[in-house]
């Protein structure tokens, strides 16, 4: 049998309020857990470690449903491992969120009529730190509301002193190893944020634009090109055609006039050009397009920048000073006036990159930036999964991971911001470059200055699994808790975060992986499966639902929808249903305590138990094993569903109900059942605790008198099974369920009592007659009993006397009317399905609907006929 994890520290009380009010207990319970240090982790402990790092939320953020979902899953894992005896560390912290945080503070300054340049770099960074201390990090308080069991004394921030030291150390090592370099390349540039952003931070969306075809050159030496960005033609330095395209063979190597300028440009042959697309000729603007930049390098073309950092035209002439979109219209108008516009298509829907932070249309731009050479790092990250050192769950997302790491381009890591980790490189007066480590002195003297750029936020968050443990020092924490046991994160972060942690971890930690398992979850969506967004009007503040229904209700709803790697729909009705489950747990436990359920003393021997007692203990151990298996496979939805049905259906609706007659009768059998019920509740509450921690804490401590279920022992499967008892109770359930269904079909009220005769002689069910009668509201036969309905169920005969309860004539008339309606529906459906002309014209969904109506009519006819047969003859 499963055994109690803690001896009661004090005599348990059976007193519970009549109603569970989450708001009155959750905050107090959480603070008690924190004060008692339940969530802290000791690196010197001899317990086996279990480590999870929190995906660090942005310091600018607040708790949204995605956070609540992810945190619920991680909290469930860590609470279970803590109960299993692991030294469990859930590492908390926040990300400095470079662009997002700088934008917030710049908006605050704008309200004062100032910009960051008015303050200067040093004062502006001080202002951001001030904002962070006063307004940032509200999510930490919301995490406490949710019940996150994180080690708060280890809370880290990606720009605190220790993590900054880790960042500088990695940068210096990678620079010295030739993995970080500086080069001029095309990058994604945000004219609003005034910084480069990485490829993965680009949001692509279909925009209405224009496709303009324009004629370059004159006379026989003309060529037509098409573009959606006419303003960049001012920076064209060539036209490219495919070398095998006979249409342009006579132009290759010649120079043609570039309209609206005083320049001529060459026609070059390049295999990149698709002769089947458009006119087969493309304009080449190396400074403002990544493909054109590559063509320019191959043909040694000049790169002419014609747009500045704010998207303003810099080229001399009538368009200088115009915004890029204003210039687009003006240039097309000027070309039209010269007769050079061949065709115009508006609207022309095409995919356009936008800044993921501010939604501004991005501009490809030639820029001098810092880069990480990712090829060797990405290969190591791929190999670690291929050779089994890291497992991805669910397995079908492994290919998506490979698709990413196997095709990574070099990573632009510099940002033109002031808030962030400043690049530790100093530039000298004569072009010297010195990279400085954390314990090294930067060069001094006239003309030396530190690089003005900061690092991409994902650079520092990529070090998170080991920088939070005190690296580069070889700390006790690092020895104990690295590598992490599992990473729990959304599949959308494969590119942003997971691959970067893999690359950095393997590089900095001498080939040791950052985590053993990556468990991907999906995204939270609304109840209709639509993405949640403020713009869609379907975004939900999880605090509102927690205020209304309690944190446990939200957590259980999220966990019950968490199938690995798939999106999770959620609606308020479901949270309300989970609140009802919490109330059910509360009320059932309260009833059990009032009826003497206890955990005191050992469990009685199985020989002294009733079959009902043995059945529930057998089922309990099966559920323990089932839940354990689901946890190991990260099947949160399945384990939550298994616990829901076991607790509600088997424990509360069956075991408690079947035991009521035993409790009422008293004696030794009642004492045995009270101890069994106490055991079942103890184990069930411990099984439920990781997902619904608050209500289970209150109930478990009341039931057992133990200190806290947080530190209680996780239940184990004792191996006890009783197949005979399970079959016996399944038969009882079949009888009760079938008779209940018959009663409902006959229109009887649930509490309406009916005389009945149960033929149980020689059946194992004879011991359950009193319970069956109580559950079904069946009176003894009595004088004048007349069996008007007889139900043979599972080898048992139940005879009911409905003569004083039902007007059989009226009931027969009602059923006959329902049968006629069902038969008419069947005839109409068959007529349509037998009409070949109708089937030839009707859409598939219409035909399917009619087939569904036919199937439903057949079911109704069978059901009504069965009911009629059960009525006594007229």
PDB file of N, CA and C in Angstrom, residues 45-93:
ATOM      1  N   UNK A  45      23.980  19.976  -0.834  1.00  0.00           N
ATOM      2  CA  UNK A  45      23.132  18.853  -0.484  1.00  0.00           C
ATOM      3  C   UNK A  45      23.604  17.579  -1.175  1.00  0.00           C
ATOM      4  N   UNK A  46      23.356  16.437  -0.504  1.00  0.00           N
ATOM      5  CA  UNK A  46      23.708  15.169  -1.137  1.00  0.00           C
ATOM      6  C   UNK A  46      22.538  14.567  -1.907  1.00  0.00           C
ATOM      7  N   UNK A  47      21.430  15.314  -1.987  1.00  0.00           N
ATOM      8  CA  UNK A  47      20.302  14.855  -2.792  1.00  0.00           C
ATOM      9  C   UNK A  47      20.643  14.985  -4.275  1.00  0.00           C
ATOM     10  N   UNK A  48      20.063  14.148  -5.117  1.00  0.00           N
ATOM     11  CA  UNK A  48      20.289  14.309  -6.567  1.00  0.00           C
ATOM     12  C   UNK A  48      19.675  15.623  -7.038  1.00  0.00           C
ATOM     13  N   UNK A  49      20.315  16.317  -7.990  1.00  0.00           N
ATOM     14  CA  UNK A  49      19.811  17.626  -8.418  1.00  0.00           C
ATOM     15  C   UNK A  49      18.735  17.514  -9.488  1.00  0.00           C
ATOM     16  N   UNK A  50      17.859  18.485  -9.484  1.00  0.00           N
ATOM     17  CA  UNK A  50      16.914  18.681 -10.587  1.00  0.00           C
ATOM     18  C   UNK A  50      16.853  20.183 -10.829  1.00  0.00           C
ATOM     19  N   UNK A  51      17.233  20.602 -12.029  1.00  0.00           N
ATOM     20  CA  UNK A  51      17.385  22.021 -12.319  1.00  0.00           C
ATOM     21  C   UNK A  51      16.569  22.430 -13.533  1.00  0.00           C
ATOM     22  N   UNK A  52      15.854  23.533 -13.396  1.00  0.00           N
ATOM     23  CA  UNK A  52      15.157  24.170 -14.508  1.00  0.00           C
ATOM     24  C   UNK A  52      15.393  25.663 -14.391  1.00  0.00           C
ATOM     25  N   UNK A  53      15.738  26.308 -15.495  1.00  0.00           N
ATOM     26  CA  UNK A  53      15.821  27.770 -15.479  1.00  0.00           C
ATOM     27  C   UNK A  53      14.535  28.339 -16.069  1.00  0.00           C
ATOM     28  N   UNK A  54      14.120  29.450 -15.521  1.00  0.00           N
ATOM     29  CA  UNK A  54      12.941  30.111 -16.066  1.00  0.00           C
ATOM     30  C   UNK A  54      13.316  30.769 -17.386  1.00  0.00           C
ATOM     31  N   UNK A  55      12.524  30.627 -18.425  1.00  0.00           N
ATOM     32  CA  UNK A  55      12.737  31.473 -19.605  1.00  0.00           C
ATOM     33  C   UNK A  55      12.562  32.929 -19.154  1.00  0.00           C
ATOM     34  N   UNK A  56      13.647  33.700 -19.096  1.00  0.00           N
ATOM     35  CA  UNK A  56      13.561  34.996 -18.405  1.00  0.00           C
ATOM     36  C   UNK A  56      12.603  35.967 -19.087  1.00  0.00           C
ATOM     37  N   UNK A  57      11.522  36.344 -18.408  1.00  0.00           N
ATOM     38  CA  UNK A  57      10.597  37.308 -19.001  1.00  0.00           C
ATOM     39  C   UNK A  57      11.248  38.682 -19.087  1.00  0.00           C
ATOM     40  N   UNK A  58      10.774  39.494 -20.021  1.00  0.00           N
ATOM     41  CA  UNK A  58      11.295  40.840 -20.173  1.00  0.00           C
ATOM     42  C   UNK A  58      10.972  41.677 -18.948  1.00  0.00           C
ATOM     43  N   UNK A  59      11.930  42.527 -18.560  1.00  0.00           N
ATOM     44  CA  UNK A  59      11.717  43.407 -17.407  1.00  0.00           C
ATOM     45  C   UNK A  59      10.565  44.376 -17.671  1.00  0.00           C
ATOM     46  N   UNK A  60      10.239  44.583 -18.936  1.00  0.00           N
ATOM     47  CA  UNK A  60       9.125  45.483 -19.283  1.00  0.00           C
ATOM     48  C   UNK A  60       7.778  44.788 -19.225  1.00  0.00           C
ATOM     49  N   UNK A  61       7.775  43.470 -19.040  1.00  0.00           N
ATOM     50  CA  UNK A  61       6.556  42.708 -19.250  1.00  0.00           C
ATOM     51  C   UNK A  61       5.656  42.600 -18.044  1.00  0.00           C
ATOM     52  N   UNK A  62       4.519  41.968 -18.268  1.00  0.00           N
ATOM     53  CA  UNK A  62       3.604  41.585 -17.206  1.00  0.00           C
ATOM     54  C   UNK A  62       3.100  40.194 -17.543  1.00  0.00           C
ATOM     55  N   UNK A  63       2.545  39.528 -16.559  1.00  0.00           N
ATOM     56  CA  UNK A  63       2.125  38.149 -16.737  1.00  0.00           C
ATOM     57  C   UNK A  63       1.003  38.054 -17.772  1.00  0.00           C
ATOM     58  N   UNK A  64       1.235  37.303 -18.838  1.00  0.00           N
ATOM     59  CA  UNK A  64       0.153  37.017 -19.777  1.00  0.00           C
ATOM     60  C   UNK A  64      -0.107  35.517 -19.745  1.00  0.00           C
ATOM     61  N   UNK A  65      -1.107  35.071 -20.472  1.00  0.00           N
ATOM     62  CA  UNK A  65      -1.497  33.673 -20.390  1.00  0.00           C
ATOM     63  C   UNK A  65      -0.388  32.721 -20.827  1.00  0.00           C
ATOM     64  N   UNK A  66       0.444  33.198 -21.766  1.00  0.00           N
ATOM     65  CA  UNK A  66       1.573  32.372 -22.183  1.00  0.00           C
ATOM     66  C   UNK A  66       2.532  32.117 -21.036  1.00  0.00           C
ATOM     67  N   UNK A  67       2.837  33.187 -20.258  1.00  0.00           N
ATOM     68  CA  UNK A  67       3.676  33.000 -19.076  1.00  0.00           C
ATOM     69  C   UNK A  67       3.010  32.048 -18.087  1.00  0.00           C
ATOM     70  N   UNK A  68       1.725  32.307 -17.802  1.00  0.00           N
ATOM     71  CA  UNK A  68       1.006  31.486 -16.823  1.00  0.00           C
ATOM     72  C   UNK A  68       1.025  30.015 -17.232  1.00  0.00           C
ATOM     73  N   UNK A  69       0.870  29.753 -18.510  1.00  0.00           N
ATOM     74  CA  UNK A  69       0.880  28.390 -19.032  1.00  0.00           C
ATOM     75  C   UNK A  69       2.237  27.733 -18.806  1.00  0.00           C
ATOM     76  N   UNK A  70       3.268  28.398 -19.265  1.00  0.00           N
ATOM     77  CA  UNK A  70       4.616  27.848 -19.156  1.00  0.00           C
ATOM     78  C   UNK A  70       5.023  27.660 -17.701  1.00  0.00           C
ATOM     79  N   UNK A  71       4.725  28.653 -16.872  1.00  0.00           N
ATOM     80  CA  UNK A  71       5.112  28.581 -15.470  1.00  0.00           C
ATOM     81  C   UNK A  71       4.358  27.466 -14.739  1.00  0.00           C
ATOM     82  N   UNK A  72       3.114  27.240 -15.114  1.00  0.00           N
ATOM     83  CA  UNK A  72       2.348  26.157 -14.505  1.00  0.00           C
ATOM     84  C   UNK A  72       3.024  24.811 -14.774  1.00  0.00           C
ATOM     85  N   UNK A  73       3.468  24.605 -15.997  1.00  0.00           N
ATOM     86  CA  UNK A  73       4.108  23.336 -16.351  1.00  0.00           C
ATOM     87  C   UNK A  73       5.429  23.160 -15.601  1.00  0.00           C
ATOM     88  N   UNK A  74       6.242  24.214 -15.575  1.00  0.00           N
ATOM     89  CA  UNK A  74       7.531  24.114 -14.878  1.00  0.00           C
ATOM     90  C   UNK A  74       7.307  23.913 -13.384  1.00  0.00           C
ATOM     91  N   UNK A  75       6.339  24.637 -12.824  1.00  0.00           N
ATOM     92  CA  UNK A  75       6.078  24.519 -11.392  1.00  0.00           C
ATOM     93  C   UNK A  75       5.607  23.120 -11.040  1.00  0.00           C
ATOM     94  N   UNK A  76       4.779  22.532 -11.893  1.00  0.00           N
ATOM     95  CA  UNK A  76       4.320  21.169 -11.639  1.00  0.00           C
ATOM     96  C   UNK A  76       5.498  20.193 -11.634  1.00  0.00           C
ATOM     97  N   UNK A  77       6.404  20.343 -12.605  1.00  0.00           N
ATOM     98  CA  UNK A  77       7.583  19.470 -12.660  1.00  0.00           C
ATOM     99  C   UNK A  77       8.437  19.609 -11.411  1.00  0.00           C
ATOM    100  N   UNK A  78       8.731  20.848 -11.021  1.00  0.00           N
ATOM    101  CA  UNK A  78       9.648  21.067  -9.907  1.00  0.00           C
ATOM    102  C   UNK A  78       9.013  20.693  -8.564  1.00  0.00           C
ATOM    103  N   UNK A  79       7.725  20.936  -8.396  1.00  0.00           N
ATOM    104  CA  UNK A  79       7.073  20.540  -7.144  1.00  0.00           C
ATOM    105  C   UNK A  79       7.108  19.011  -6.993  1.00  0.00           C
ATOM    106  N   UNK A  80       6.849  18.306  -8.083  1.00  0.00           N
ATOM    107  CA  UNK A  80       6.903  16.839  -7.996  1.00  0.00           C
ATOM    108  C   UNK A  80       8.310  16.362  -7.670  1.00  0.00           C
ATOM    109  N   UNK A  81       9.320  16.914  -8.346  1.00  0.00           N
ATOM    110  CA  UNK A  81      10.693  16.482  -8.089  1.00  0.00           C
ATOM    111  C   UNK A  81      11.114  16.789  -6.651  1.00  0.00           C
ATOM    112  N   UNK A  82      10.674  17.919  -6.128  1.00  0.00           N
ATOM    113  CA  UNK A  82      10.977  18.275  -4.739  1.00  0.00           C
ATOM    114  C   UNK A  82      10.374  17.224  -3.803  1.00  0.00           C
ATOM    115  N   UNK A  83       9.134  16.820  -4.092  1.00  0.00           N
ATOM    116  CA  UNK A  83       8.479  15.803  -3.271  1.00  0.00           C
ATOM    117  C   UNK A  83       9.151  14.433  -3.433  1.00  0.00           C
ATOM    118  N   UNK A  84       9.787  14.221  -4.575  1.00  0.00           N
ATOM    119  CA  UNK A  84      10.478  12.950  -4.814  1.00  0.00           C
ATOM    120  C   UNK A  84      11.847  12.890  -4.151  1.00  0.00           C
ATOM    121  N   UNK A  85      12.260  13.980  -3.508  1.00  0.00           N
ATOM    122  CA  UNK A  85      13.530  13.967  -2.797  1.00  0.00           C
ATOM    123  C   UNK A  85      14.709  14.539  -3.560  1.00  0.00           C
ATOM    124  N   UNK A  86      14.460  15.242  -4.649  1.00  0.00           N
ATOM    125  CA  UNK A  86      15.536  15.886  -5.404  1.00  0.00           C
ATOM    126  C   UNK A  86      15.858  17.252  -4.801  1.00  0.00           C
ATOM    127  N   UNK A  87      17.119  17.644  -4.897  1.00  0.00           N
ATOM    128  CA  UNK A  87      17.488  19.027  -4.566  1.00  0.00           C
ATOM    129  C   UNK A  87      17.079  19.858  -5.781  1.00  0.00           C
ATOM    130  N   UNK A  88      15.965  20.511  -5.649  1.00  0.00           N
ATOM    131  CA  UNK A  88      15.289  21.091  -6.808  1.00  0.00           C
ATOM    132  C   UNK A  88      15.543  22.589  -6.884  1.00  0.00           C
ATOM    133  N   UNK A  89      16.030  23.014  -8.036  1.00  0.00           N
ATOM    134  CA  UNK A  89      16.263  24.435  -8.278  1.00  0.00           C
ATOM    135  C   UNK A  89      15.466  24.879  -9.492  1.00  0.00           C
ATOM    136  N   UNK A  90      14.537  25.785  -9.254  1.00  0.00           N
ATOM    137  CA  UNK A  90      13.903  26.506 -10.347  1.00  0.00           C
ATOM    138  C   UNK A  90      14.463  27.921 -10.305  1.00  0.00           C
ATOM    139  N   UNK A  91      15.360  28.193 -11.239  1.00  0.00           N
ATOM    140  CA  UNK A  91      16.125  29.447 -11.255  1.00  0.00           C
ATOM    141  C   UNK A  91      15.307  30.584 -11.857  1.00  0.00           C
ATOM    142  N   UNK A  92      15.020  31.634 -11.060  1.00  0.00           N
ATOM    143  CA  UNK A  92      14.250  32.756 -11.600  1.00  0.00           C
ATOM    144  C   UNK A  92      15.158  33.863 -12.125  1.00  0.00           C
ATOM    145  N   UNK A  93      14.557  34.805 -12.817  1.00  0.00           N
ATOM    146  CA  UNK A  93      15.295  35.966 -13.290  1.00  0.00           C
ATOM    147  C   UNK A  93      14.559  36.669 -14.407  1.00  0.00           C
TER     148      UNK A  93
END
